[in-house]
Coordinates of C-alpha atoms and ligand atoms in Angstrom, one line a residue:
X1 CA 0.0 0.0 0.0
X2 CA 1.2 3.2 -0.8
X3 CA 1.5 6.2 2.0
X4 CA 2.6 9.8 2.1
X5 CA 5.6 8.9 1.5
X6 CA 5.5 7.9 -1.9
X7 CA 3.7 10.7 -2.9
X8 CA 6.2 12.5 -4.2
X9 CA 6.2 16.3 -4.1
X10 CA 3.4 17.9 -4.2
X11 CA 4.5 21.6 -2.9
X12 CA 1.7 24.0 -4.9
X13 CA -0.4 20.8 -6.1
X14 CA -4.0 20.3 -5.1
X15 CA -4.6 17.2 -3.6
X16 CA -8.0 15.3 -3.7
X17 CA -8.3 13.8 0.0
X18 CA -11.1 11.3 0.7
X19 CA -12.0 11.8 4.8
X20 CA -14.3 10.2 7.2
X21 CA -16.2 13.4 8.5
X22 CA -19.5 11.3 9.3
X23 CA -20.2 13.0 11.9
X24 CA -23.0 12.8 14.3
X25 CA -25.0 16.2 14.1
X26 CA -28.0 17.5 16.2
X27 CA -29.6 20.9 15.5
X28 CA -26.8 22.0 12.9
X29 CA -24.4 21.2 15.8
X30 CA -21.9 18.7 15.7
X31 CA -21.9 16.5 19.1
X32 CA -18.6 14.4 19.0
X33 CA -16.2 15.4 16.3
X34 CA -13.6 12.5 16.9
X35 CA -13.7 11.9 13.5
X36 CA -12.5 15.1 12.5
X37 CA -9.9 15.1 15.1
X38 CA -8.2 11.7 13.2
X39 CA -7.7 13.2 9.5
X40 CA -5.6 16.4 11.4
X41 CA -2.1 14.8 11.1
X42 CA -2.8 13.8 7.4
X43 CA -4.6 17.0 6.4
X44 CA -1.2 19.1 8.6
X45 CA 1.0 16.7 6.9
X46 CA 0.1 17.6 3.4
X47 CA -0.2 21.4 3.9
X48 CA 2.9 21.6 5.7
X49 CA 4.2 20.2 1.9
X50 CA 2.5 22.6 0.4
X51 CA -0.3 21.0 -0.7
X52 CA -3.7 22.6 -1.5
X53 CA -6.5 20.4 -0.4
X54 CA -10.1 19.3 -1.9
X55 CA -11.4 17.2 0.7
X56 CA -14.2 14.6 0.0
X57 CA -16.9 13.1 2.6
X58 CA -19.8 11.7 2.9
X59 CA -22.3 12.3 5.7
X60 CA -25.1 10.2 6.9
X61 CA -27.4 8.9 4.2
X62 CA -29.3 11.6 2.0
X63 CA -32.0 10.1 -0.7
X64 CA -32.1 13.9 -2.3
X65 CA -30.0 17.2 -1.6
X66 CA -31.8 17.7 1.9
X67 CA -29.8 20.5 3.8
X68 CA -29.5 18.2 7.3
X69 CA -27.1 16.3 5.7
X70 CA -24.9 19.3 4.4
X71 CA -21.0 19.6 5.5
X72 CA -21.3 23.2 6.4
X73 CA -20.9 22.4 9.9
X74 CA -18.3 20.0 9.6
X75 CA -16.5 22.6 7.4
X76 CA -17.2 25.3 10.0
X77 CA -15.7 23.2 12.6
X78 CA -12.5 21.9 10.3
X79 CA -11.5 25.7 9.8
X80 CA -11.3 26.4 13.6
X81 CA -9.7 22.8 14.0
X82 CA -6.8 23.7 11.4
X83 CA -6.9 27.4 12.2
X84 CA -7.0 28.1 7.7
X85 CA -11.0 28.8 5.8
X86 CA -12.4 25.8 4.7
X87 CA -14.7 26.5 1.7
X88 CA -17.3 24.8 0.7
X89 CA -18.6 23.8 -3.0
X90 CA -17.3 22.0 -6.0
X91 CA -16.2 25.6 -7.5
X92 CA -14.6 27.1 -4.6
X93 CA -10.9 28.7 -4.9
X94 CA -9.0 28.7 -1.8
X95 CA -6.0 26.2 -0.1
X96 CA -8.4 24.0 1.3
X97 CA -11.8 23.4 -0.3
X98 CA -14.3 20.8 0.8
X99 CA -16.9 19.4 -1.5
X100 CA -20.1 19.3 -0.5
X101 CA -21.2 15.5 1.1
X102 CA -20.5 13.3 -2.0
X103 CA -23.6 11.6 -1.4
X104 CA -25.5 14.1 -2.9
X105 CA -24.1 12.7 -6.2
X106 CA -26.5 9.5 -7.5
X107 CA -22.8 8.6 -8.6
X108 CA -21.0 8.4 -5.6
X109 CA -22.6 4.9 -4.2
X110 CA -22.4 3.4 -7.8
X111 CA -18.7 4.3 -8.4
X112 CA -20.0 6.4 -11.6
X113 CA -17.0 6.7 -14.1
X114 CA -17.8 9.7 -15.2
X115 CA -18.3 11.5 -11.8
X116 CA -15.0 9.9 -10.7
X117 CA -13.3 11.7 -13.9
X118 CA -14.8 14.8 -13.1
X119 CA -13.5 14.8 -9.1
X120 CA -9.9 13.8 -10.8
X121 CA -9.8 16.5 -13.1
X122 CA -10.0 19.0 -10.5
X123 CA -6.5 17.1 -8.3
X124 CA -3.2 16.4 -9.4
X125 CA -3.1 13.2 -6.3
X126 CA -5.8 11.6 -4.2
X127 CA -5.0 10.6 -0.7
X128 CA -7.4 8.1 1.1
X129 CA -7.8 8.4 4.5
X130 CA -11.2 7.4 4.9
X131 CA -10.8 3.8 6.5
X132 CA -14.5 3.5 7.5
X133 CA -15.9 3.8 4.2
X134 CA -12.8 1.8 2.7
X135 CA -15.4 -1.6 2.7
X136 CA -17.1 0.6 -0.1
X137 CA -16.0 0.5 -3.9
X138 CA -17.6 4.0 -4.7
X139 CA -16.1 6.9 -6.9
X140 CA -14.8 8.7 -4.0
X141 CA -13.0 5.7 -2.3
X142 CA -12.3 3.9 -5.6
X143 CA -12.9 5.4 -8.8
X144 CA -11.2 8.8 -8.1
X145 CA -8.0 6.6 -6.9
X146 CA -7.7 4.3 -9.9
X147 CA -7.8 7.6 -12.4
X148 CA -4.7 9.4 -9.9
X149 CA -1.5 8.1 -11.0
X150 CA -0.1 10.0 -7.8
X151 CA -1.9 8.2 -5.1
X152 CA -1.5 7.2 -1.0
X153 CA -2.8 6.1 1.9
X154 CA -3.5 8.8 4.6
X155 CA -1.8 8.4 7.8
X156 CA -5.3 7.4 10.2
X157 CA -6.1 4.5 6.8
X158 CA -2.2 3.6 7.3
X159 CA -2.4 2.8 10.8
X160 CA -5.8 1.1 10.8
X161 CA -4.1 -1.2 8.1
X162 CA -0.7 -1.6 9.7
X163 CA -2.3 -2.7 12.8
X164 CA -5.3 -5.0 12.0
X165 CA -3.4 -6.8 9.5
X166 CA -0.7 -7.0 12.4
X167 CA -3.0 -9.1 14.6
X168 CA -3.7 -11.7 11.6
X169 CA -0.1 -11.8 10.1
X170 CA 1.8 -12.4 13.7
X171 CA -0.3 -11.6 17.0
X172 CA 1.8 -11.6 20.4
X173 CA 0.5 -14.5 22.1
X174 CA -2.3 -15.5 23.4
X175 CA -4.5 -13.6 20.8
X176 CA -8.2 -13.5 22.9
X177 CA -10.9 -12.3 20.6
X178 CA -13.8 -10.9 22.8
X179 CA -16.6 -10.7 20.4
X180 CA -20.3 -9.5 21.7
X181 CA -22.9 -7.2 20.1
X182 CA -26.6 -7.9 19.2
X183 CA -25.9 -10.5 15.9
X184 CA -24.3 -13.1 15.9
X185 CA -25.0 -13.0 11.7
X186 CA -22.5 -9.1 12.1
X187 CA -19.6 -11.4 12.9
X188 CA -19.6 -14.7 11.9
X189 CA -17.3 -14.0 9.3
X190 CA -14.7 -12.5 12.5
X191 CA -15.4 -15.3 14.4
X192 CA -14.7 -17.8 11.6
X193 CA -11.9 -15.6 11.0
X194 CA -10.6 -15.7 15.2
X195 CA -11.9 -19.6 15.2
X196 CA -8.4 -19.9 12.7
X197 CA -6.2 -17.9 14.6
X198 CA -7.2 -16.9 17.6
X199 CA -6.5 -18.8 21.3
X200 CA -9.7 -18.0 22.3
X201 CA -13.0 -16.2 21.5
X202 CA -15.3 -14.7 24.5
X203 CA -18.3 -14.5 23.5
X204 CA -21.2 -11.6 24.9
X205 CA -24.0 -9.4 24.2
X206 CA -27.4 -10.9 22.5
X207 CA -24.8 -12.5 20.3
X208 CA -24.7 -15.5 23.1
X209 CA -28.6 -16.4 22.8
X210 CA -28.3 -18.1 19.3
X211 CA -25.5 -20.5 21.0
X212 CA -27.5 -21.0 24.0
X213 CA -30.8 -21.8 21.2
X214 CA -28.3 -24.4 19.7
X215 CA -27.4 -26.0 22.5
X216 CA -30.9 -26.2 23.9
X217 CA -31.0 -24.0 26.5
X218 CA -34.6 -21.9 27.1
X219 CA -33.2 -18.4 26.3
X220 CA -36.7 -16.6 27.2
X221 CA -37.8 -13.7 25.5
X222 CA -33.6 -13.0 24.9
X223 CA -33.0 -10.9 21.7
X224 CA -32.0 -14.2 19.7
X225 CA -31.7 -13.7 16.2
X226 CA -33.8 -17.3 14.2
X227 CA -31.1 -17.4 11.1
X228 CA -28.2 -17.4 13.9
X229 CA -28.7 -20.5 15.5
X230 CA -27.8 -22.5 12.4
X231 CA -24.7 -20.9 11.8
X232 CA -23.9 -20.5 15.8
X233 CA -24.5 -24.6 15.7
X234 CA -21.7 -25.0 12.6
X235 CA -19.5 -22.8 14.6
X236 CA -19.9 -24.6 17.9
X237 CA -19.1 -28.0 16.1
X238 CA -15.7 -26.6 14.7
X239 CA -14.7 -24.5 17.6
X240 CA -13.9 -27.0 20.9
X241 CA -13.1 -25.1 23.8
X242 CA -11.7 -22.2 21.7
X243 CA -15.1 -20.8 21.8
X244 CA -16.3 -19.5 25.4
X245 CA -19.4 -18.6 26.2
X246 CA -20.9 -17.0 29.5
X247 CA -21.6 -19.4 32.2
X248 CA -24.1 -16.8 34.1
X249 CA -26.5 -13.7 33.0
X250 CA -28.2 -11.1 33.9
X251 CA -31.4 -11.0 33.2
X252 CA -34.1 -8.2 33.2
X253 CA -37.9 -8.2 32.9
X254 CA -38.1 -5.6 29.7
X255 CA -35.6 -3.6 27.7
X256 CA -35.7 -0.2 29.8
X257 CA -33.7 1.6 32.3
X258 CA -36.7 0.9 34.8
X259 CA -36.3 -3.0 34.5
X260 CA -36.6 -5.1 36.8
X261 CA -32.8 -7.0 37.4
X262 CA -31.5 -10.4 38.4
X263 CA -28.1 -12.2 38.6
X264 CA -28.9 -15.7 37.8
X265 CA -26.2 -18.7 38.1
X266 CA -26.6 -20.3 35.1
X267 CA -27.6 -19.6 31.7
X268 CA -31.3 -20.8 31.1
X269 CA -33.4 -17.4 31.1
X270 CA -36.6 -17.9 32.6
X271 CA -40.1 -17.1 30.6
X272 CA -40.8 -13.7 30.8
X273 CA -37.0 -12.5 31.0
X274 CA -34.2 -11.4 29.0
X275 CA -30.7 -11.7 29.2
X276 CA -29.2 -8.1 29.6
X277 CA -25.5 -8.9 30.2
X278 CA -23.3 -11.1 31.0
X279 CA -23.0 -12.3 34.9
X280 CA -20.4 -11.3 37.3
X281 CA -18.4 -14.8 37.0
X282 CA -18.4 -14.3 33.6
X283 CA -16.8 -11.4 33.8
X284 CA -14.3 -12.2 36.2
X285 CA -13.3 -14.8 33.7
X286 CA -13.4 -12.9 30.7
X287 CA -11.4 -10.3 32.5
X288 CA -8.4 -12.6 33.7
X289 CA -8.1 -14.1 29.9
X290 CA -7.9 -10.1 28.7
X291 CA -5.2 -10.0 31.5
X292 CA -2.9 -12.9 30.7
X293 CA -3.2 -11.7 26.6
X294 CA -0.6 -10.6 24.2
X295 CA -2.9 -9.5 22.0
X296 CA -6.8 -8.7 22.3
X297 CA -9.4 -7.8 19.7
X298 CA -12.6 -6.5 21.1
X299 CA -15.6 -5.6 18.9
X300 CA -19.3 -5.5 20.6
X301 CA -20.6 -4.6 24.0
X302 CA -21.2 -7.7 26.8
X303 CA -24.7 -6.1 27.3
X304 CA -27.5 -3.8 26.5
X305 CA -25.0 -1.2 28.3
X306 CA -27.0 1.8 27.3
X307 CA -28.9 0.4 30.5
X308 CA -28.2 1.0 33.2
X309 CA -28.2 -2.0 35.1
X310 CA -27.1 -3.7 32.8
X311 CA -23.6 -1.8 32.4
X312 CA -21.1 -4.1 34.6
X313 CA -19.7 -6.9 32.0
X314 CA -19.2 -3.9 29.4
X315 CA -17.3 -2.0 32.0
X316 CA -15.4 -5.0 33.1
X317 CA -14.1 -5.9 29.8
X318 CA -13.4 -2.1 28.7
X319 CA -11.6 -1.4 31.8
X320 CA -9.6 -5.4 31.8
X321 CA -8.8 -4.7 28.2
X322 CA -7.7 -0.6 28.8
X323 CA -5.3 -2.2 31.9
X324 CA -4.0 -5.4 30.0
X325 CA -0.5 -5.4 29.1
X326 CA -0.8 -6.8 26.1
X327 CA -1.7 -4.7 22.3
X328 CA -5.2 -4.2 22.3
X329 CA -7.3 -3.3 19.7
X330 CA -10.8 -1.9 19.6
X331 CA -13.4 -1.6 16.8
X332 CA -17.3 -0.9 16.3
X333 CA -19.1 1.5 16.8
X334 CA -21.1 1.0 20.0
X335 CA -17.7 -0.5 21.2
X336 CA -16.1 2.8 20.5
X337 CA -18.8 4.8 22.7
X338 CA -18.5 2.5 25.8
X339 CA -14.7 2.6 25.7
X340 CA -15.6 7.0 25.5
X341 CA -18.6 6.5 28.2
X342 CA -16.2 4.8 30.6
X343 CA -13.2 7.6 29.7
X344 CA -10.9 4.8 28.8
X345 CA -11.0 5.6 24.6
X346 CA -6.9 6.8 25.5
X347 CA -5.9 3.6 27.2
X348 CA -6.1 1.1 24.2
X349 CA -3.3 0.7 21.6
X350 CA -5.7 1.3 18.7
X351 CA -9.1 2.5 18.3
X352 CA -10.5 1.4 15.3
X353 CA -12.6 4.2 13.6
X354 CA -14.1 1.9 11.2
X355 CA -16.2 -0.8 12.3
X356 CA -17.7 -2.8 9.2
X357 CA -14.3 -1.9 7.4
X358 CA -12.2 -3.7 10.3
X359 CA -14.3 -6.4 10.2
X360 CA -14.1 -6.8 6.7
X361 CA -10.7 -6.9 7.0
X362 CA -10.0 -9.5 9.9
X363 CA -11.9 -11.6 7.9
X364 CA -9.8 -11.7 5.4
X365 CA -11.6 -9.5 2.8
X366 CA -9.4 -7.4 0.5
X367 CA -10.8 -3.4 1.0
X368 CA -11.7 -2.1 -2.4
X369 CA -10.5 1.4 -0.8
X370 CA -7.7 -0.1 -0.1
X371 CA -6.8 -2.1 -2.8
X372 CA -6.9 0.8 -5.1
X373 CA -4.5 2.5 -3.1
X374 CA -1.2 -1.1 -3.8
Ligands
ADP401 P1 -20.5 -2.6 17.7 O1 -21.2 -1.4 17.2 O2 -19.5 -2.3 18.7 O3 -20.0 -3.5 16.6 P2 -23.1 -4.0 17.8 O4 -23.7 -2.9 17.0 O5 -22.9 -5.3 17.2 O6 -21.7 -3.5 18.5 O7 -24.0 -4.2 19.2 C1 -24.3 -3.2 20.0 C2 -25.7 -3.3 20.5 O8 -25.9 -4.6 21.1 C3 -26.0 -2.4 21.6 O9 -27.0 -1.5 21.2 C4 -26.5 -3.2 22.8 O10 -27.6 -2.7 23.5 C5 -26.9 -4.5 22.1 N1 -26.8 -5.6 23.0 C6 -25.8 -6.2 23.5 N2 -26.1 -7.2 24.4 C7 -27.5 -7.3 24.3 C8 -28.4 -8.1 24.9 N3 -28.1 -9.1 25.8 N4 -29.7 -7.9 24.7 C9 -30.1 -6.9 23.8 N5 -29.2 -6.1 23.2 C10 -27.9 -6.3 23.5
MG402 MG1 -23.2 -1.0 16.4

């Protein structure tokens, strides 16, 4: 893959940079801008080489032109971030220039040759650092790179590489997947993927029930996805004692804050209940494997941790997996706001901003984004 460095110079030239501003915005005001935050050492890098950049995002999921889904606050909020104007608009003259969300093009989703000739007509190089949309072959991620003969990885798409292709090529030992979330049909593909290389797999969150189904256990009114247990079966037949499960729950009486809450020993959820989270033996367990790790993946919460009674086996991984000595490595989105709920987003050696792209990629997928970028 190719990276700044091989860019060549590019003092005076404009340079086309494909960013992950998806942002989440309430009332025209931006409420976490993380995101934007992660492109500054690529987007400083550049202009300190003189670069002038055209920077390309997308931003949420518009069906027409509808103004909530316009970058002006993002571009707003960019200009205070690098301390230079940050214009907005296809035809707008200045050292950094942001086009408007490129999915307000019908072209952008379907790779559209002739919108991705008309976005590299206005750059002399394209820079990528937009991991999270790198699962995507659209023009901005694909179509603009493959016209550019000058063309890189940004730094933040660079180090998401680097690292998760790290922990498949040669993982410090024991590699412990912790894998939760609310389907198992997300991740079989990662836990196919861990089942090859991993020393074990913890599994958690709603992503437990379809297990539980296969087995025969009464998982109650659970959230237990019907098309998982099939695959969750195949999974336990090849896995052995790779594969751990909880051995106790919590269970709750409804979804809500409000529920009603009970630790139960075991694992068969009474009628009536749901499992919520995983129980405190459980996470003891979970946390001394994180402990003894040389390398840990986590994706997906232990629990319905938005509530709050059932927060504990979330905030016992996050905080065993923040402390463990080992390289640790974080990705999904929910994953990503416990780790910033509990205040520990700092203590892990990667945080993946891209969830369905990492996951792509530990399973082994080659990233179109990223492909066009060799
Ligand atoms: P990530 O975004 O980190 O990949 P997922 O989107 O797969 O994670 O899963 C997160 C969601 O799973 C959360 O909204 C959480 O409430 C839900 N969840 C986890 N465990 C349970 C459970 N036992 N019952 C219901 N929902 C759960
Ligand atoms: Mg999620």
């Amino acid at each position: 893959m190719r990276t700044l460095d091989d860019l060549g110079d590019i003092d005076g030239k404009r340079v086309f940079v494909r960013v992950d501003f998806n942002v989440p915005i309430r009332d025209g005001e931006i409420t976490d801008d993380t995101r934007i935050r992660a492109a500054l050492p690529t987007l400083e890098e550049l202009r300190a080489k003189g670069a002038r950049l055209l920077l390309a995002a997308h931003l949420g999921r518009p069906k027409d032109r509808e103004p909530e889904f316009s970058l002006a606050p993002v571009a707003a909020r960019l200009g205070e971030l690098l301390g230079v104007e940050v214009k907005l608009g296809e035809d707008a003259e200045g050292d950094v220039v942001m086009l408007e969300n490129v999915r307000y093009e019908p072209g952008e989703t379907k790779n559209d040759p002739e919108l991705a000739r008309r976005w590299a007509s206005l750059a002399d190089a394209y820079v990528d650092d937009a991991f999270g949309a790198a699962h995507r072959a659209h023009a901005s991620t694909v179509g603009v790179a493959e016209l550019m003969e000058r063309r890189a990885a940004g730094r933040l798409l660079q180090r998401e590489v680097e690292t998760l292709e790290g922990i498949l090529a040669d993982p410090a030992r024991p590699l412990v997947a912790v894998v939760g979330g609310a389907k198992v049909t997300d991740k079989i593909g990662v836990l196919e993927a861990f089942l090859e290389r991993a020393d074990a797999i913890l599994v958690g969150g709603a992503m437990c029930f379809p297990f539980f189904a296969a087995q025969g256990h009464s998982v109650g009114s659970s959230l237990c996805e019907e098309e998982g247990i099939a695959p969750a079966k195949r999974i336990l037949a090849e896995a052995g004692d790779k594969l751990v499960l909880p051995r106790d729950l919590a269970i709750g009486d409804r979804f809500a804050d409000d529920a009603q809450r009970d630790d139960i020993p075991g694992i068969d959820v009474p009628d009536g209940w749901m499992g919520l989270d995983i129980g405190p033996r459980t996470a003891q367990d979970y946390e001394d494997r994180i402990a003894q790790a040389g390398t840990v993946f986590w994706n997906g919460p232990m629990g319905a941790f938005e509530l709050q009674g059932f927060v504990r086996g979330t905030r016992t991984v996050a905080e065993a997996v923040a402390q463990a000595s080992g390289t640790t490595v974080v990705g999904g989105g929910d994953s990503a706001a416990a780790l910033a709920q509990f205040g520990l987003a700092d203590d892990v050696t990667h945080l993946s901003t891209g969830g369905g792209a990492a996951l792509e990629l530990l399973e082994g997928k080659p990233l179109p984004g990223v492909e066009a970028l060799r």
